[in-house]
Structures are given as C-alpha cells and as structure tokens.
mmCIF file of C-alpha atoms in Angstrom:
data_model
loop_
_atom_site.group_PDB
_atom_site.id
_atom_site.type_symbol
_atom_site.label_atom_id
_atom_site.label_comp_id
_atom_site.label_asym_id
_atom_site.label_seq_id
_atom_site.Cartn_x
_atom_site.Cartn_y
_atom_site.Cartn_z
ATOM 1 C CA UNK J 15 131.456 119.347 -11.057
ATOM 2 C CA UNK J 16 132.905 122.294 -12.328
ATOM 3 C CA UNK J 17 136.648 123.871 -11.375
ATOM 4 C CA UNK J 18 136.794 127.117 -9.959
ATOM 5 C CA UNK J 19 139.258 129.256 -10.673
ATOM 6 C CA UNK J 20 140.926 128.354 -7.226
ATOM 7 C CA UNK J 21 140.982 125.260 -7.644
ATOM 8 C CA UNK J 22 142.466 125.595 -11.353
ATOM 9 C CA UNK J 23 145.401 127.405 -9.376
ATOM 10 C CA UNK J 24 145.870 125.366 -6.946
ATOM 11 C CA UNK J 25 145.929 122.087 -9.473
ATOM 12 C CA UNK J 26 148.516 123.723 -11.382
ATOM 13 C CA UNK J 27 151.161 125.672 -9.007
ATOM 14 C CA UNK J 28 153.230 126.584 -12.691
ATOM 15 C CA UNK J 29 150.703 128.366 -13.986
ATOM 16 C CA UNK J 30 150.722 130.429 -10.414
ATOM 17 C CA UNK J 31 153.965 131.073 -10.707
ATOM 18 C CA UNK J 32 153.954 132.176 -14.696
ATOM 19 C CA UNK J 33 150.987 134.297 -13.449
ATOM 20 C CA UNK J 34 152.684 135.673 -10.786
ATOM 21 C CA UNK J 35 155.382 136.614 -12.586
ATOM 22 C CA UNK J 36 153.864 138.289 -15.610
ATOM 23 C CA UNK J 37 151.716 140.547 -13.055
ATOM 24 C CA UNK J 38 155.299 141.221 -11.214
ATOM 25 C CA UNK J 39 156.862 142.703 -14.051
ATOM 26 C CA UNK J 40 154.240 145.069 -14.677
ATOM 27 C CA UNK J 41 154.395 146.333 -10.855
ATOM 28 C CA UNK J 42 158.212 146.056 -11.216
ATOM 29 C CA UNK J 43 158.217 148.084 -14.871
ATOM 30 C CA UNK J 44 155.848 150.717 -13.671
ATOM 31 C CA UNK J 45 156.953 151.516 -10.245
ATOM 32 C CA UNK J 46 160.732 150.382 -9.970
ATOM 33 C CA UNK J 47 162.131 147.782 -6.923
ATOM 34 C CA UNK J 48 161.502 149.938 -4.286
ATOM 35 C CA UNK J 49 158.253 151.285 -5.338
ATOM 36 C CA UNK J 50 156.509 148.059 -5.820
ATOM 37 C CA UNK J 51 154.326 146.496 -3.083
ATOM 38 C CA UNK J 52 153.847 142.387 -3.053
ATOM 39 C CA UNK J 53 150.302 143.319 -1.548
ATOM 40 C CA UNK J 54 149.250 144.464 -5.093
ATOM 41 C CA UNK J 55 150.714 141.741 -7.079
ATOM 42 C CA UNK J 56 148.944 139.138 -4.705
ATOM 43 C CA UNK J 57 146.045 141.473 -5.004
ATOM 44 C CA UNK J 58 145.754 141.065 -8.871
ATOM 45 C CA UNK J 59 146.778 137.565 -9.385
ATOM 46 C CA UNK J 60 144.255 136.532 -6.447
ATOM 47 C CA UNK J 61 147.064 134.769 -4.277
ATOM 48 C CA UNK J 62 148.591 135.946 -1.215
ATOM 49 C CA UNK J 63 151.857 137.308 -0.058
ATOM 50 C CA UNK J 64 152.461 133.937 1.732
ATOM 51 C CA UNK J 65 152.112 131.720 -1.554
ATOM 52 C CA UNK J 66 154.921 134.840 -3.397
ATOM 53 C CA UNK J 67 156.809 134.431 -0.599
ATOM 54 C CA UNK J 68 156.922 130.610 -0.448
ATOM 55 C CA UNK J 69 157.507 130.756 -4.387
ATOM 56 C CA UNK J 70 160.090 133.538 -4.178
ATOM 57 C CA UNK J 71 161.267 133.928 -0.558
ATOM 58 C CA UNK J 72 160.939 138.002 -0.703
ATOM 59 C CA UNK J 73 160.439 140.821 -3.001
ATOM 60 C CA UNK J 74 163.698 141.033 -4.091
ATOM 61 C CA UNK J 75 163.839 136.903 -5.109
ATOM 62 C CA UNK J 76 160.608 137.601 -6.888
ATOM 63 C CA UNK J 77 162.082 140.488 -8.587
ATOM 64 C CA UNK J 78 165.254 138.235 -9.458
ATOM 65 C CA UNK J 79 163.314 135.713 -10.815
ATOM 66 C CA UNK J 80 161.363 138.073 -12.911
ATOM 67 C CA UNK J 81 164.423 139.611 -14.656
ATOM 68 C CA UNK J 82 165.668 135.913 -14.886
ATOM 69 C CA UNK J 83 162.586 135.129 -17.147
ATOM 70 C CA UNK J 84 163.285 138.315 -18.955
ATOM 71 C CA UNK J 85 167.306 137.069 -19.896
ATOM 72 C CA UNK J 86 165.678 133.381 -20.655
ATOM 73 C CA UNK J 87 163.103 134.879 -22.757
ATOM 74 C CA UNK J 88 165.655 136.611 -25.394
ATOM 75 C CA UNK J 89 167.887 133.954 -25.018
ATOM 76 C CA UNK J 90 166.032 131.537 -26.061
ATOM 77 C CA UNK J 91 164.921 133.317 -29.287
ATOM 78 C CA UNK J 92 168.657 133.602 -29.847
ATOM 79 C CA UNK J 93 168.873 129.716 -29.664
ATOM 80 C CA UNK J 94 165.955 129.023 -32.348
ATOM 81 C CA UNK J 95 167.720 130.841 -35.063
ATOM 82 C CA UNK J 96 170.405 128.074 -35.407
ATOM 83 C CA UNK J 97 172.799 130.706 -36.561
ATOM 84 C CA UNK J 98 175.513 127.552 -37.348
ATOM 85 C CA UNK J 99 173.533 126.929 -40.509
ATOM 86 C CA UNK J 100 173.928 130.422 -42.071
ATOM 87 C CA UNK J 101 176.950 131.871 -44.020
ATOM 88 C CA UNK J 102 178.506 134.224 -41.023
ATOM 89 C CA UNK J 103 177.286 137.544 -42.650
ATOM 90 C CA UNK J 104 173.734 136.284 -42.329
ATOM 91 C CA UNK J 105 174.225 134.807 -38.975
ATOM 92 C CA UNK J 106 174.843 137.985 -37.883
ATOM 93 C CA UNK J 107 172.280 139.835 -39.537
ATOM 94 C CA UNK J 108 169.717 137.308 -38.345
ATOM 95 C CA UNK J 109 170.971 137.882 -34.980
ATOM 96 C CA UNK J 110 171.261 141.803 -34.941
ATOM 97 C CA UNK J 111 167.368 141.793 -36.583
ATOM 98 C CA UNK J 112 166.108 139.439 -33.700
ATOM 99 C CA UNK J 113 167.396 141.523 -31.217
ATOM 100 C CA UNK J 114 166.492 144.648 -32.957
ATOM 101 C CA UNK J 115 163.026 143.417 -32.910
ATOM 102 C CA UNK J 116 163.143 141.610 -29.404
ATOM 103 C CA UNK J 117 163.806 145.252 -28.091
ATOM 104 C CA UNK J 118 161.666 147.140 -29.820
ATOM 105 C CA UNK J 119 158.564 144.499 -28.959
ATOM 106 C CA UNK J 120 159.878 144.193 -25.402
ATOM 107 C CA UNK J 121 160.273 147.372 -23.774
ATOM 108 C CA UNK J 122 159.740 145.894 -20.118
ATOM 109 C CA UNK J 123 162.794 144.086 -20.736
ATOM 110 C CA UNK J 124 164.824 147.320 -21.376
ATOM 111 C CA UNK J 125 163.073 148.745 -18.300
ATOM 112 C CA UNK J 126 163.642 146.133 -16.284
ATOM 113 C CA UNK J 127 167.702 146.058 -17.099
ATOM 114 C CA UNK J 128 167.659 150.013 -16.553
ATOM 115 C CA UNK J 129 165.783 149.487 -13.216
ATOM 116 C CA UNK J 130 169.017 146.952 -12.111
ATOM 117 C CA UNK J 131 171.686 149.374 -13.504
ATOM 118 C CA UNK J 132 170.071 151.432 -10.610
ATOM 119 C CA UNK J 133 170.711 149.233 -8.373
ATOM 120 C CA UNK J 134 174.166 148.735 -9.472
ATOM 121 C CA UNK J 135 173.218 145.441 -10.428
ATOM 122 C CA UNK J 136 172.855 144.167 -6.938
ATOM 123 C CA UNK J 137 170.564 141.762 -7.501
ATOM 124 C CA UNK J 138 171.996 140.255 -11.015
ATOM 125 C CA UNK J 139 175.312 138.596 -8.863
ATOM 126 C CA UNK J 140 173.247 136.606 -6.646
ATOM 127 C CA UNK J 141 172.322 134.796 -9.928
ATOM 128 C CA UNK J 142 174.259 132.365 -11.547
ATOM 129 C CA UNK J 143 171.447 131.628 -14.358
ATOM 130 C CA UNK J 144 171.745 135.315 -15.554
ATOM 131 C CA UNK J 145 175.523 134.612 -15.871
ATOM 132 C CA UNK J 146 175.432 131.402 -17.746
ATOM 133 C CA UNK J 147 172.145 132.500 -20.187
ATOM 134 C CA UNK J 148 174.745 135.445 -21.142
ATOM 135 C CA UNK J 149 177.633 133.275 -21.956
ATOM 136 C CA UNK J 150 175.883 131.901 -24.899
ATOM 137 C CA UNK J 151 175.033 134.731 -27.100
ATOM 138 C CA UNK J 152 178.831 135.435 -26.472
ATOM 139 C CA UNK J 153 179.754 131.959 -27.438
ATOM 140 C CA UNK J 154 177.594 132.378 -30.581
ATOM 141 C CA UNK J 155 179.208 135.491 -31.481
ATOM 142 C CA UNK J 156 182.336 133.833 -31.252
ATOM 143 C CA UNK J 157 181.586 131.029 -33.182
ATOM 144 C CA UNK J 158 180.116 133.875 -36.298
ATOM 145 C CA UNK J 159 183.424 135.745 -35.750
ATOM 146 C CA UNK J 160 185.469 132.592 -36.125
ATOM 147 C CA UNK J 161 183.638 131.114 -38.969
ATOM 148 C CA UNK J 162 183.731 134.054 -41.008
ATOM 149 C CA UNK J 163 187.483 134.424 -40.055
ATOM 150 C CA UNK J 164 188.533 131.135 -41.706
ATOM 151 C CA UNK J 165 186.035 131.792 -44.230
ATOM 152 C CA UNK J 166 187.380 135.197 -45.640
ATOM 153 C CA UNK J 167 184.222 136.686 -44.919
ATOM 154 C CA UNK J 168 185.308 138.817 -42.012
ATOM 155 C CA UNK J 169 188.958 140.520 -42.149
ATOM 156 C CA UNK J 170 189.108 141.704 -38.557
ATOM 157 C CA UNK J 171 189.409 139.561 -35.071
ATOM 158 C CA UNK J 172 186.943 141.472 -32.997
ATOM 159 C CA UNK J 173 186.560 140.780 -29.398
ATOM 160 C CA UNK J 174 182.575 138.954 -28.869
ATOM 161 C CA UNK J 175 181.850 140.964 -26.315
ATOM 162 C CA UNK J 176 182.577 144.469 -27.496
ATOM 163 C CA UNK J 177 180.591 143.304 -30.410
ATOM 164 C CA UNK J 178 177.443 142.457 -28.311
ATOM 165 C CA UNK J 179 177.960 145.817 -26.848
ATOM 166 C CA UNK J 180 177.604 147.299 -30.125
ATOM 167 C CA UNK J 181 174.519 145.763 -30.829
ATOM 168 C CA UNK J 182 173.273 145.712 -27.374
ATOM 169 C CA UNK J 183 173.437 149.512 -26.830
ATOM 170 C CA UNK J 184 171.895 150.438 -30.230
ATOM 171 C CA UNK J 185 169.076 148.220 -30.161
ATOM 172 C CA UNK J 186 168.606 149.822 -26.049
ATOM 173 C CA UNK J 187 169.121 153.193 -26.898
ATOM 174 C CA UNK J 188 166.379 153.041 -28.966
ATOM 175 C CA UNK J 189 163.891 152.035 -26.670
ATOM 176 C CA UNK J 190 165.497 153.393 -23.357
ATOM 177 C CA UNK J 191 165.203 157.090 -24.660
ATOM 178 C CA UNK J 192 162.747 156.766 -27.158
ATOM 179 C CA UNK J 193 160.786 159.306 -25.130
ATOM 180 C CA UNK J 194 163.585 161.875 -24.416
ATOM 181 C CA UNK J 195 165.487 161.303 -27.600
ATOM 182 C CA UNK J 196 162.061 161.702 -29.876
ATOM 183 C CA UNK J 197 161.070 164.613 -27.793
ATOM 184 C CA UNK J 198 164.274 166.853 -28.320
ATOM 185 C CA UNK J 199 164.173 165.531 -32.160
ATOM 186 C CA UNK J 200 160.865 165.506 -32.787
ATOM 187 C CA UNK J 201 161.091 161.798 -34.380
ATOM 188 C CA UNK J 202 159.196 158.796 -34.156
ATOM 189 C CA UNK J 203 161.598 156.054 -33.239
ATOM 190 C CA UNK J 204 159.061 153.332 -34.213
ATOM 191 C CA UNK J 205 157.584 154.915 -37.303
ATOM 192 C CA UNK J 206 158.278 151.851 -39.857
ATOM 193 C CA UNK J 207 160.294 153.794 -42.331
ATOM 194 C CA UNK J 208 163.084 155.193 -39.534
ATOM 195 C CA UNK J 209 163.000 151.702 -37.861
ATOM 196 C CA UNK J 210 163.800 149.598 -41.057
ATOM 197 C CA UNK J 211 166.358 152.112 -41.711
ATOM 198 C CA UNK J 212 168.041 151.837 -38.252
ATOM 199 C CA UNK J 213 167.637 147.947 -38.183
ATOM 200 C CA UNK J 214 169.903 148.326 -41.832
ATOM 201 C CA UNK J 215 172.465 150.699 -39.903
ATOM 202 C CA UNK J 216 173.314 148.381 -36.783
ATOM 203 C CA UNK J 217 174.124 145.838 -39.436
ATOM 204 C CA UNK J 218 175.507 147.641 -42.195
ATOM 205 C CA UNK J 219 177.838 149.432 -39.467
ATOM 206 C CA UNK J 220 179.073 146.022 -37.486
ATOM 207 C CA UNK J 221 179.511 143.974 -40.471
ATOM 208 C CA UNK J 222 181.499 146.928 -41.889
ATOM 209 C CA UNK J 223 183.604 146.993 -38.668
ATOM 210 C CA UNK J 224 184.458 143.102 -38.990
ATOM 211 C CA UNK J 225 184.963 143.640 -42.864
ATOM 212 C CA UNK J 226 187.581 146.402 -42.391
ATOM 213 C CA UNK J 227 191.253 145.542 -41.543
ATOM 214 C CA UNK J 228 192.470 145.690 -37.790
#
C-alpha cells in the first residue's frame, strides 16, 4: 500500500519539524514576531497548532528555534573551511568571502537578526546554543590572529571580536539596506562587478588593519 503524505509525516517527526521550520521563517521574515500567526504556518505545512506547540511550546520558542537554525546554519559553513590548514592571510580571506557570500545568499538570516535587534534581543538570552555557536567563530578568529602573530604575517594584536564586527557589519549592511542604500545611490548592490569589488574591500581593508602597527 501506498504512504500518504500523512503518514510520511507522521513516520518521520524530523522532517515535521525541518518543515515546520523552513515555513516559520518565511512567516517570521515577511511579517516580523508579532505579526506572524501559528494558524498560517500550521496552515501551510498541513499540521496543527497543537503538533507546533508540542514541538516548540509557543510562538516565541518556535521563533527561537528558527533563528537558532539560522546561527547553526552559518556556523557550520564556518566549521567546513578548516581555516587551521591555511596560511593566516588566507584563513581570513576564506572566512570574510564565506560570510560575504553566506549574507548575500541568505537575506532571511539578516532579516531575521534585524527582527531580534527589535526586540532588544529578548529572545536570543533565553538561548544558550546561540551563545556557544558564537563563541567559535570568535575562537577561530583568535586562533588566525594568533597564528599570524607568531608568524610575522600580522603586525597588530587586534581584539577577535571587534574584528568580527568589522566583517559582520559590512557583509549586513549590504544586505540590510540594500533597498534604501541602492535607492538614494541609485546602485545595484548585487550587480557582480560592485559585489566582487566589495568582497576585495572587506578583505583588503581588515587584513590592512592587522598588517599595520598598533
């Protein structure tokens, strides 16, 4: 006999949940905390509220957990690069292109961390994962800043997390006011010329800043 597609759900609660969550961040992108209803995300993923809430205990845990996923996601790309093989300089170039790129391809994601700004990040301190998945792009920034210390390659001791900031907010900007900033400018922030040029700034500009002297 043939599976329906409820009892292909039911067989496999993960795939619920992944489905739940990728229809969440879409209601969550596109009409902020408050303006998102948990009758149309059960509506569209063919659940009910009672299966979100016994995944998620409320909207706001199924919000968490949706900008959890969101952290994990870029995370995770950071940990495939194994940047402790590369000379520092290209560790961090590596690392400022993959989040150039994660950014650029991920807009929900920037959405989704202006939506909690918001909110004063409210939700973000009932989360320890969120806490801990940040700690380790710091510790690999640390470990490129050390490495290229000892190495020569770097001349100045720069704090790791002013230099996430620095990449951080570029690679944002770019995406958070793509709209507003290409408006007043009349530029295309995506157009391929302008974005391999601005992936080569963010670089050129915090490599410089480690290369200079304190």
């Amino acid at each position: 006999m043939t599976k329906t597609t409820g009892d292909t759900r039911r067989n496999d609660p993960e795939k619920t949940r992944e489905n739940i969550l990728d229809v969440a961040t879409q209601e969550f992108v596109e009409f902020g905390l408050s303006g998102a209803r948990v009758d149309s995300i059960a509506e569209k993923t063919r659940t009910s509220k009672r299966m979100i809430y016994y995944y998620y205990g409320s909207k706001e845990g199924l919000y968490l957990a949706v900008l959890e996923r969101a952290y994990r996601k870029i995370r995770s790309l950071e940990a495939d690069l194994q940047l402790s093989e590369l000379k520092p300089d290209e560790a961090l170039r590596q690392l400022i292109s993959t989040t150039f790129d994660h950014d650029e391809q991920n807009p929900d994601f920037v959405r989704l961390v202006s939506i909690e700004n918001i909110h004063h990040a409210m939700h973000m301190k009932r989360s320890s994962e969120i806490a801990d998945l940040n700690i380790s792009v710091i510790r690999t920034i640390q470990d490129i800043i050390d490495r290229g210390l000892d190495e020569g390659v770097f001349r100045r001791k720069a704090d790791a997390i002013d230099l996430h900031m620095l990449i951080s907010a570029f690679c944002f900007f770019r995406v958070s006011n793509r709209y507003t900033f290409g408006m007043i400018f009349q530029r295309d922030l995506s157009e391929p010329s302008l974005y391999a040029r601005h992936k080569s700034m963010i670089a050129e500009a915090v490599l410089g800043y480690l290369t200079g002297a304190d």
